[in-house]
GROMACS .gro file of C-alpha atoms in nm:
model
  371
    1MET     CA    1  -3.009   1.362  -1.185
    2GLN     CA    2  -2.770   1.091  -1.076
    3THR     CA    3  -2.953   0.780  -0.958
    4ASP     CA    4  -2.675   0.582  -0.792
    5TYR     CA    5  -2.724   0.646  -0.421
    6SER     CA    6  -2.459   0.403  -0.302
    7GLY     CA    7  -2.189   0.659  -0.221
    8GLU     CA    8  -2.187   0.878   0.090
    9TYR     CA    9  -2.181   1.197  -0.115
   10ILE     CA   10  -2.493   1.108  -0.311
   11PHE     CA   11  -2.651   0.988   0.012
   12SER     CA   12  -2.602   1.333   0.168
   13ILE     CA   13  -2.757   1.503  -0.132
   14PHE     CA   14  -3.053   1.265  -0.117
   15ILE     CA   15  -3.136   1.374   0.239
   16PHE     CA   16  -3.165   1.735   0.130
   17LEU     CA   17  -3.368   1.642  -0.177
   18MET     CA   18  -3.617   1.426   0.009
   19ILE     CA   19  -3.700   1.713   0.243
   20ARG     CA   20  -3.855   1.913  -0.038
   21MET     CA   21  -4.065   1.659  -0.227
   22ARG     CA   22  -4.388   1.660  -0.025
   23LEU     CA   23  -4.618   1.894  -0.219
   24LEU     CA   24  -4.756   1.713  -0.525
   25ASP     CA   25  -4.722   1.355  -0.642
   26LYS     CA   26  -4.666   1.322  -1.016
   27LEU     CA   27  -4.763   1.028  -1.229
   28VAL     CA   28  -4.694   0.982  -1.598
   29VAL     CA   29  -5.014   0.817  -1.717
   30LEU     CA   30  -4.881   0.648  -2.026
   31THR     CA   31  -4.580   0.495  -1.856
   32VAL     CA   32  -4.698   0.490  -1.497
   33GLY     CA   33  -4.369   0.661  -1.410
   34PHE     CA   34  -4.318   0.898  -1.123
   35PHE     CA   35  -4.097   1.203  -1.088
   36THR     CA   36  -4.045   1.493  -0.851
   37LEU     CA   37  -3.880   1.829  -0.902
   38LEU     CA   38  -3.585   1.838  -0.666
   39GLY     CA   39  -3.283   2.053  -0.586
   40PHE     CA   40  -3.089   2.217  -0.307
   41ALA     CA   41  -2.933   2.556  -0.263
   42GLN     CA   42  -2.820   2.782   0.021
   43GLN     CA   43  -2.902   3.146   0.078
   44PRO     CA   44  -2.635   3.388   0.200
   45LYS     CA   45  -2.690   3.467   0.568
   46ASP     CA   46  -2.703   3.844   0.505
   47ALA     CA   47  -2.983   3.821   0.245
   48LYS     CA   48  -3.266   4.065   0.326
   49ALA     CA   49  -3.633   4.072   0.235
   50THR     CA   50  -3.718   4.310  -0.045
   51THR     CA   51  -4.084   4.360   0.038
   52ALA     CA   52  -4.275   4.467   0.345
   53LEU     CA   53  -4.401   4.169   0.540
   54PRO     CA   54  -4.780   4.127   0.560
   55THR     CA   55  -4.959   4.117   0.893
   56ALA     CA   56  -5.278   3.937   0.782
   57ILE     CA   57  -5.336   3.621   0.576
   58GLU     CA   58  -5.540   3.810   0.317
   59ASP     CA   59  -5.239   4.034   0.253
   60ILE     CA   60  -5.008   3.744   0.167
   61ASN     CA   61  -4.960   3.704  -0.207
   62SER     CA   62  -4.712   3.602  -0.474
   63SER     CA   63  -4.496   3.910  -0.417
   64ASN     CA   64  -4.433   3.858  -0.046
   65VAL     CA   65  -4.505   3.495   0.049
   66VAL     CA   66  -4.143   3.379   0.024
   67ASP     CA   67  -4.019   3.665   0.242
   68TYR     CA   68  -4.301   3.602   0.488
   69ILE     CA   69  -4.221   3.232   0.524
   70ALA     CA   70  -3.846   3.296   0.542
   71SER     CA   71  -3.906   3.539   0.830
   72LYS     CA   72  -4.072   3.261   1.030
   73VAL     CA   73  -3.791   3.006   0.985
   74LYS     CA   74  -3.527   3.000   1.256
   75VAL     CA   75  -3.181   2.848   1.252
   76TYR     CA   76  -3.062   2.716   1.587
   77ASP     CA   77  -2.731   2.621   1.741
   78LYS     CA   78  -2.826   2.266   1.644
   79ASN     CA   79  -3.084   2.179   1.379
   80PRO     CA   80  -3.172   1.813   1.435
   81VAL     CA   81  -3.343   1.604   1.168
   82TYR     CA   82  -3.509   1.266   1.220
   83ALA     CA   83  -3.555   1.012   0.945
   84ILE     CA   84  -3.683   0.659   0.888
   85ARG     CA   85  -3.532   0.378   0.686
   86PRO     CA   86  -3.803   0.118   0.612
   87LEU     CA   87  -3.731  -0.225   0.471
   88GLN     CA   88  -4.029  -0.439   0.371
   89ASN     CA   89  -4.071  -0.790   0.240
   90SER     CA   90  -4.370  -0.938   0.051
   91CYS     CA   91  -4.600  -0.640   0.100
   92VAL     CA   92  -4.671  -0.280   0.004
   93TYR     CA   93  -4.707  -0.021   0.277
   94GLU     CA   94  -4.783   0.322   0.417
   95ILE     CA   95  -4.600   0.489   0.706
   96LEU     CA   96  -4.758   0.752   0.928
   97VAL     CA   97  -4.572   0.970   1.177
   98ASN     CA   98  -4.799   1.107   1.449
   99GLY     CA   99  -5.089   1.008   1.225
  100TYR     CA  100  -4.958   1.207   0.926
  101LEU     CA  101  -4.899   1.010   0.606
  102ILE     CA  102  -4.526   1.063   0.553
  103HIS     CA  103  -4.443   0.789   0.301
  104LYS     CA  104  -4.613   0.524   0.088
  105ASN     CA  105  -4.478   0.253  -0.136
  106TYR     CA  106  -4.713   0.050  -0.354
  107ASP     CA  107  -4.452  -0.123  -0.569
  108LEU     CA  108  -4.166  -0.368  -0.519
  109GLN     CA  109  -3.901  -0.100  -0.467
  110LYS     CA  110  -3.692  -0.126  -0.152
  111LEU     CA  111  -3.532   0.187  -0.015
  112GLY     CA  112  -3.187   0.195   0.136
  113THR     CA  113  -3.181   0.569   0.192
  114PRO     CA  114  -3.367   0.736   0.481
  115ILE     CA  115  -3.682   0.948   0.457
  116PRO     CA  116  -3.683   1.271   0.665
  117ILE     CA  117  -3.987   1.298   0.895
  118ASN     CA  118  -3.948   1.634   1.070
  119ALA     CA  119  -4.254   1.770   0.886
  120ALA     CA  120  -4.467   1.535   1.098
  121ILE     CA  121  -4.287   1.609   1.427
  122LEU     CA  122  -4.465   1.911   1.571
  123LYS     CA  123  -4.279   1.935   1.903
  124SER     CA  124  -4.042   1.748   2.133
  125GLY     CA  125  -4.161   1.442   2.318
  126THR     CA  126  -4.308   1.104   2.236
  127GLN     CA  127  -4.375   1.044   1.866
  128THR     CA  128  -4.569   0.758   1.705
  129ILE     CA  129  -4.480   0.553   1.399
  130THR     CA  130  -4.762   0.358   1.236
  131TYR     CA  131  -4.714   0.126   0.943
  132ARG     CA  132  -4.993  -0.022   0.735
  133LEU     CA  133  -4.914  -0.334   0.535
  134TYR     CA  134  -5.111  -0.452   0.231
  135PRO     CA  135  -5.076  -0.767   0.018
  136LEU     CA  136  -4.896  -0.763  -0.316
  137GLU     CA  137  -5.213  -0.834  -0.517
  138ASP     CA  138  -5.103  -0.848  -0.886
  139LEU     CA  139  -4.762  -0.681  -0.842
  140MET     CA  140  -4.552  -0.989  -0.911
  141VAL     CA  141  -4.755  -1.078  -1.219
  142ASN     CA  142  -4.755  -0.723  -1.356
  143THR     CA  143  -4.385  -0.665  -1.284
  144TYR     CA  144  -4.229  -0.997  -1.381
  145GLY     CA  145  -4.502  -1.165  -1.583
  146LYS     CA  146  -4.511  -1.460  -1.346
  147GLY     CA  147  -4.620  -1.549  -0.994
  148ASP     CA  148  -4.960  -1.550  -0.833
  149THR     CA  149  -5.216  -1.288  -0.740
  150VAL     CA  150  -5.194  -1.249  -0.361
  151HIS     CA  151  -5.488  -1.113  -0.161
  152THR     CA  152  -5.347  -1.168   0.188
  153LEU     CA  153  -5.019  -1.104   0.366
  154LEU     CA  154  -4.774  -1.392   0.342
  155LYS     CA  155  -4.585  -1.591   0.603
  156ASN     CA  156  -4.260  -1.420   0.506
  157THR     CA  157  -4.408  -1.068   0.513
  158SER     CA  158  -4.209  -0.831   0.731
  159MET     CA  159  -4.147  -0.463   0.801
  160ASN     CA  160  -3.829  -0.340   0.967
  161ILE     CA  161  -3.785   0.031   1.040
  162GLU     CA  162  -3.482   0.218   1.164
  163ILE     CA  163  -3.534   0.564   1.311
  164ILE     CA  164  -3.221   0.772   1.285
  165LYS     CA  165  -3.121   1.121   1.388
  166TYR     CA  166  -2.878   1.377   1.250
  167GLU     CA  167  -2.765   1.619   1.519
  168ASP     CA  168  -2.748   1.912   1.279
  169ILE     CA  169  -2.860   1.910   0.916
  170LYS     CA  170  -2.644   2.213   0.849
  171THR     CA  171  -2.322   2.034   0.938
  172GLY     CA  172  -2.359   1.660   0.897
  173THR     CA  173  -2.588   1.426   0.703
  174ARG     CA  174  -2.343   1.159   0.594
  175ILE     CA  175  -2.382   0.796   0.691
  176GLY     CA  176  -2.125   0.845   0.966
  177ASP     CA  177  -2.341   1.119   1.119
  178GLU     CA  178  -2.637   0.887   1.174
  179ILE     CA  179  -2.748   0.816   1.529
  180LEU     CA  180  -2.972   0.512   1.564
  181VAL     CA  181  -3.270   0.604   1.782
  182VAL     CA  182  -3.491   0.295   1.749
  183LYS     CA  183  -3.477  -0.023   1.543
  184HIS     CA  184  -3.814  -0.197   1.502
  185GLU     CA  185  -3.877  -0.543   1.362
  186SER     CA  186  -4.228  -0.664   1.286
  187LEU     CA  187  -4.370  -0.933   1.513
  188THR     CA  188  -4.387  -1.303   1.439
  189LYS     CA  189  -4.622  -1.568   1.566
  190LYS     CA  190  -4.508  -1.718   1.896
  191GLY     CA  191  -4.243  -1.983   1.853
  192THR     CA  192  -4.216  -1.934   1.475
  193ARG     CA  193  -4.067  -1.706   1.213
  194GLU     CA  194  -4.408  -1.655   1.052
  195PHE     CA  195  -4.533  -1.295   1.028
  196ILE     CA  196  -4.797  -1.228   1.291
  197GLY     CA  197  -5.037  -1.087   1.032
  198SER     CA  198  -5.002  -1.362   0.774
  199GLY     CA  199  -5.334  -1.452   0.614
  200LEU     CA  200  -5.480  -1.106   0.676
  201PRO     CA  201  -5.579  -0.862   0.399
  202TYR     CA  202  -5.438  -0.570   0.601
  203TYR     CA  203  -5.214  -0.524   0.905
  204GLU     CA  204  -5.136  -0.215   1.114
  205TYR     CA  205  -4.893  -0.160   1.398
  206THR     CA  206  -4.784   0.144   1.602
  207PHE     CA  207  -4.473   0.201   1.813
  208THR     CA  208  -4.315   0.510   1.967
  209PHE     CA  209  -3.986   0.693   1.998
  210GLU     CA  210  -3.863   1.009   2.166
  211ALA     CA  211  -3.758   1.318   1.969
  212THR     CA  212  -3.610   1.650   2.068
  213VAL     CA  213  -3.655   1.945   1.832
  214PRO     CA  214  -3.598   2.319   1.894
  215TYR     CA  215  -3.929   2.433   1.742
  216GLU     CA  216  -4.297   2.387   1.826
  217ILE     CA  217  -4.573   2.394   1.563
  218GLU     CA  218  -4.946   2.380   1.633
  219SER     CA  219  -5.089   2.257   1.301
  220TRP     CA  220  -5.336   1.966   1.325
  221SER     CA  221  -5.257   1.911   1.696
  222ASN     CA  222  -5.508   2.193   1.748
  223GLY     CA  223  -5.767   2.019   1.532
  224GLN     CA  224  -6.102   1.862   1.618
  225ASP     CA  225  -6.191   1.493   1.602
  226LEU     CA  226  -6.373   1.495   1.268
  227THR     CA  227  -6.526   1.152   1.315
  228LYS     CA  228  -6.757   1.306   1.576
  229TYR     CA  229  -6.938   1.495   1.300
  230ASP     CA  230  -7.215   1.343   1.094
  231LYS     CA  231  -7.039   1.162   0.810
  232GLU     CA  232  -7.267   1.297   0.536
  233GLU     CA  233  -7.243   1.652   0.668
  234LEU     CA  234  -6.863   1.632   0.686
  235GLU     CA  235  -6.835   1.488   0.337
  236ALA     CA  236  -7.058   1.763   0.195
  237VAL     CA  237  -6.839   2.036   0.346
  238VAL     CA  238  -6.519   1.867   0.227
  239LEU     CA  239  -6.667   1.843  -0.124
  240LYS     CA  240  -6.732   2.216  -0.118
  241LYS     CA  241  -6.373   2.278  -0.008
  242TYR     CA  242  -6.246   2.068  -0.299
  243ALA     CA  243  -6.477   2.262  -0.532
  244GLN     CA  244  -6.334   2.589  -0.399
  245ILE     CA  245  -5.976   2.478  -0.468
  246LYS     CA  246  -6.079   2.348  -0.811
  247LYS     CA  247  -6.227   2.688  -0.895
  248TYR     CA  248  -5.905   2.869  -0.803
  249TYR     CA  249  -5.699   2.622  -1.007
  250GLN     CA  250  -5.921   2.680  -1.309
  251GLU     CA  251  -5.897   3.057  -1.267
  252ASN     CA  252  -5.519   3.048  -1.208
  253ASN     CA  253  -5.591   3.247  -0.892
  254VAL     CA  254  -5.241   3.219  -0.750
  255ASP     CA  255  -5.290   3.450  -0.453
  256LYS     CA  256  -5.592   3.257  -0.324
  257LEU     CA  257  -5.411   2.926  -0.365
  258ILE     CA  258  -5.112   3.067  -0.179
  259GLN     CA  259  -5.333   3.175   0.112
  260LEU     CA  260  -5.541   2.857   0.128
  261GLU     CA  261  -5.306   2.582   0.020
  262PHE     CA  262  -4.940   2.678  -0.002
  263LEU     CA  263  -4.889   2.886   0.313
  264ASN     CA  264  -4.982   2.649   0.596
  265GLN     CA  265  -4.804   2.354   0.442
  266SER     CA  266  -4.490   2.549   0.366
  267LEU     CA  267  -4.469   2.707   0.710
  268ARG     CA  268  -4.485   2.367   0.880
  269GLN     CA  269  -4.238   2.202   0.645
  270ASP     CA  270  -3.994   2.490   0.618
  271ILE     CA  271  -3.981   2.559   0.993
  272SER     CA  272  -3.931   2.192   1.075
  273ASP     CA  273  -3.668   2.146   0.802
  274TYR     CA  274  -3.488   2.476   0.873
  275LYS     CA  275  -3.507   2.580   0.507
  276ASP     CA  276  -3.320   2.888   0.393
  277LYS     CA  277  -3.481   3.155   0.176
  278GLU     CA  278  -3.338   3.035  -0.154
  279LEU     CA  279  -3.469   2.685  -0.102
  280ILE     CA  280  -3.809   2.826  -0.002
  281GLN     CA  281  -3.805   3.025  -0.326
  282GLU     CA  282  -3.728   2.717  -0.535
  283TYR     CA  283  -4.002   2.522  -0.360
  284TYR     CA  284  -4.245   2.808  -0.432
  285ASP     CA  285  -4.137   2.828  -0.798
  286ASN     CA  286  -4.201   2.456  -0.841
  287TYR     CA  287  -4.546   2.497  -0.690
  288ILE     CA  288  -4.634   2.790  -0.918
  289ASN     CA  289  -4.513   2.601  -1.225
  290ILE     CA  290  -4.761   2.328  -1.141
  291VAL     CA  291  -5.070   2.526  -1.043
  292THR     CA  292  -5.046   2.770  -1.336
  293LYS     CA  293  -5.019   2.511  -1.611
  294LYS     CA  294  -5.234   2.633  -1.900
  295ASP     CA  295  -5.375   2.298  -1.999
  296LYS     CA  296  -5.530   2.176  -1.672
  297ARG     CA  297  -5.799   1.912  -1.722
  298ILE     CA  298  -5.923   1.860  -1.370
  299GLN     CA  299  -6.077   1.516  -1.332
  300PRO     CA  300  -6.412   1.449  -1.165
  301LEU     CA  301  -6.421   1.336  -0.803
  302GLU     CA  302  -6.528   0.975  -0.818
  303SER     CA  303  -6.447   0.633  -0.674
  304TYR     CA  304  -6.282   0.798  -0.374
  305GLU     CA  305  -6.283   0.714  -0.004
  306MET     CA  306  -6.308   0.967   0.278
  307GLN     CA  307  -6.010   0.880   0.496
  308PHE     CA  308  -5.891   1.009   0.834
  309PHE     CA  309  -5.541   1.065   0.965
  310GLY     CA  310  -5.377   1.239   1.260
  311ASN     CA  311  -5.591   1.074   1.528
  312ASN     CA  312  -5.900   1.161   1.323
  313LYS     CA  313  -5.808   1.530   1.309
  314ILE     CA  314  -5.720   1.517   0.938
  315VAL     CA  315  -5.958   1.424   0.656
  316THR     CA  316  -5.894   1.374   0.286
  317PHE     CA  317  -6.040   1.211  -0.024
  318ARG     CA  318  -5.818   0.937  -0.168
  319HIS     CA  319  -5.852   0.647  -0.404
  320PRO     CA  320  -5.848   0.317  -0.212
  321VAL     CA  321  -5.529   0.119  -0.164
  322ILE     CA  322  -5.715  -0.210  -0.193
  323SER     CA  323  -5.889  -0.274  -0.528
  324PRO     CA  324  -5.885   0.082  -0.672
  325ARG     CA  325  -6.086   0.157  -0.986
  326ASP     CA  326  -5.759   0.208  -1.173
  327PRO     CA  327  -5.435   0.052  -1.037
  328ARG     CA  328  -5.250   0.371  -1.130
  329LEU     CA  329  -5.470   0.562  -0.884
  330LYS     CA  330  -5.389   0.331  -0.590
  331GLY     CA  331  -5.371   0.542  -0.274
  332LYS     CA  332  -5.360   0.864  -0.477
  333SER     CA  333  -5.543   1.187  -0.406
  334ALA     CA  334  -5.893   1.216  -0.549
  335PHE     CA  335  -5.805   1.569  -0.666
  336TYR     CA  336  -5.590   1.557  -0.977
  337PHE     CA  337  -5.563   1.703  -1.324
  338LEU     CA  338  -5.412   1.607  -1.658
  339THR     CA  339  -5.172   1.817  -1.860
  340THR     CA  340  -5.003   1.751  -2.195
  341LEU     CA  341  -4.637   1.833  -2.244
  342GLU     CA  342  -4.498   1.971  -2.573
  343SER     CA  343  -4.369   1.622  -2.644
  344GLY     CA  344  -4.726   1.494  -2.633
  345ARG     CA  345  -4.676   1.301  -2.311
  346ILE     CA  346  -4.967   1.322  -2.068
  347ILE     CA  347  -4.883   1.402  -1.707
  348VAL     CA  348  -5.110   1.359  -1.406
  349ASN     CA  349  -5.066   1.607  -1.120
  350PHE     CA  350  -5.203   1.488  -0.785
  351ASP     CA  351  -5.275   1.741  -0.512
  352THR     CA  352  -5.323   1.576  -0.173
  353LEU     CA  353  -5.560   1.798   0.023
  354PHE     CA  354  -5.520   1.713   0.390
  355LEU     CA  355  -5.781   1.915   0.581
  356TYR     CA  356  -5.828   1.988   0.951
  357LEU     CA  357  -6.074   2.197   1.155
  358PRO     CA  358  -5.921   2.413   1.433
  359LYS     CA  359  -6.069   2.375   1.778
  360GLY     CA  360  -6.357   2.608   1.851
  361LYS     CA  361  -6.443   2.652   1.482
  362ALA     CA  362  -6.772   2.552   1.322
  363LEU     CA  363  -6.770   2.301   1.037
  364THR     CA  364  -6.771   2.533   0.737
  365VAL     CA  365  -6.581   2.557   0.410
  366GLU     CA  366  -6.404   2.872   0.530
  367ASN     CA  367  -6.292   2.713   0.856
  368LEU     CA  368  -6.148   2.393   0.707
  369GLN     CA  369  -5.772   2.443   0.678
  370ILE     CA  370  -5.536   2.274   0.432
  371LEU     CA  371  -5.221   2.126   0.579
   0.00000   0.00000   0.00000
């Protein structure tokens, strides 16, 4: 894949590619390198489903899931897409949209290209952007072999975020098609240029913007506040849910994984990104290639934190961002497995299990849903 994103043509391609990279993080253990399977294609408008569509979740399987999802995706007169363009200085960060973790950056990389966020916009109206800033720790030393270990945010720390909109992803995603919605600059101490959070080990800030989209998705907006449950009880049920998913991975039980893991996430992402059937198929193929790997060495759940997102309606197990057991696990999902390629290279596949409990449902393994 071409890596020079400076031209408008490559920029347009990048927008389409970023939309489809939200399923599994990948980390090459030996080189601490990351990669994502990407691509874009369009499906002819007259393409028809080849299988009968299921009417119940338990009837959805590998033979009909793509047709089922494609039947739920609508294309409108205009298909707007919102995106963020963050620019940080002297920090690493996470960005949440409506409480959903949409992007994280724990290295020194600075992005010039925007990150689509429709998957976290469930309906029109006021949306929230939250950014969490963390100190560089040993990044400068590890990257350049010089500098100091930094445990607090610096005076020159900053986070600037542009929120942009494309009126219709089907017709225009070039730089000239961008509409600036909001431009946010992090606060400074009164009368100075010093970052307002300098000296702190962590800083968080939330601001809002207005979005108009033609769809409405329920998802975690219909979830319960999970912090109201006993912490030990909640953790025990989440552990059982992780064990259930682990079992299906070990058994290569594709149909169960489709029903429990793939379906809900894909419906939300594909509806909000207006994906066509061929792109849904490619996304599904990538997922199946990962979950059916023969040599899956699932790692034990340890050194994790139970973390909440989405106004406490989403829970997950992650390795901590600050002082993780292994720096390569920083902010990564606690559920991951190792595989060995034919070349001998070891790959780590992270599966972020974001869970929510629909309103009116008891706290059970069966009722916890994967986003």
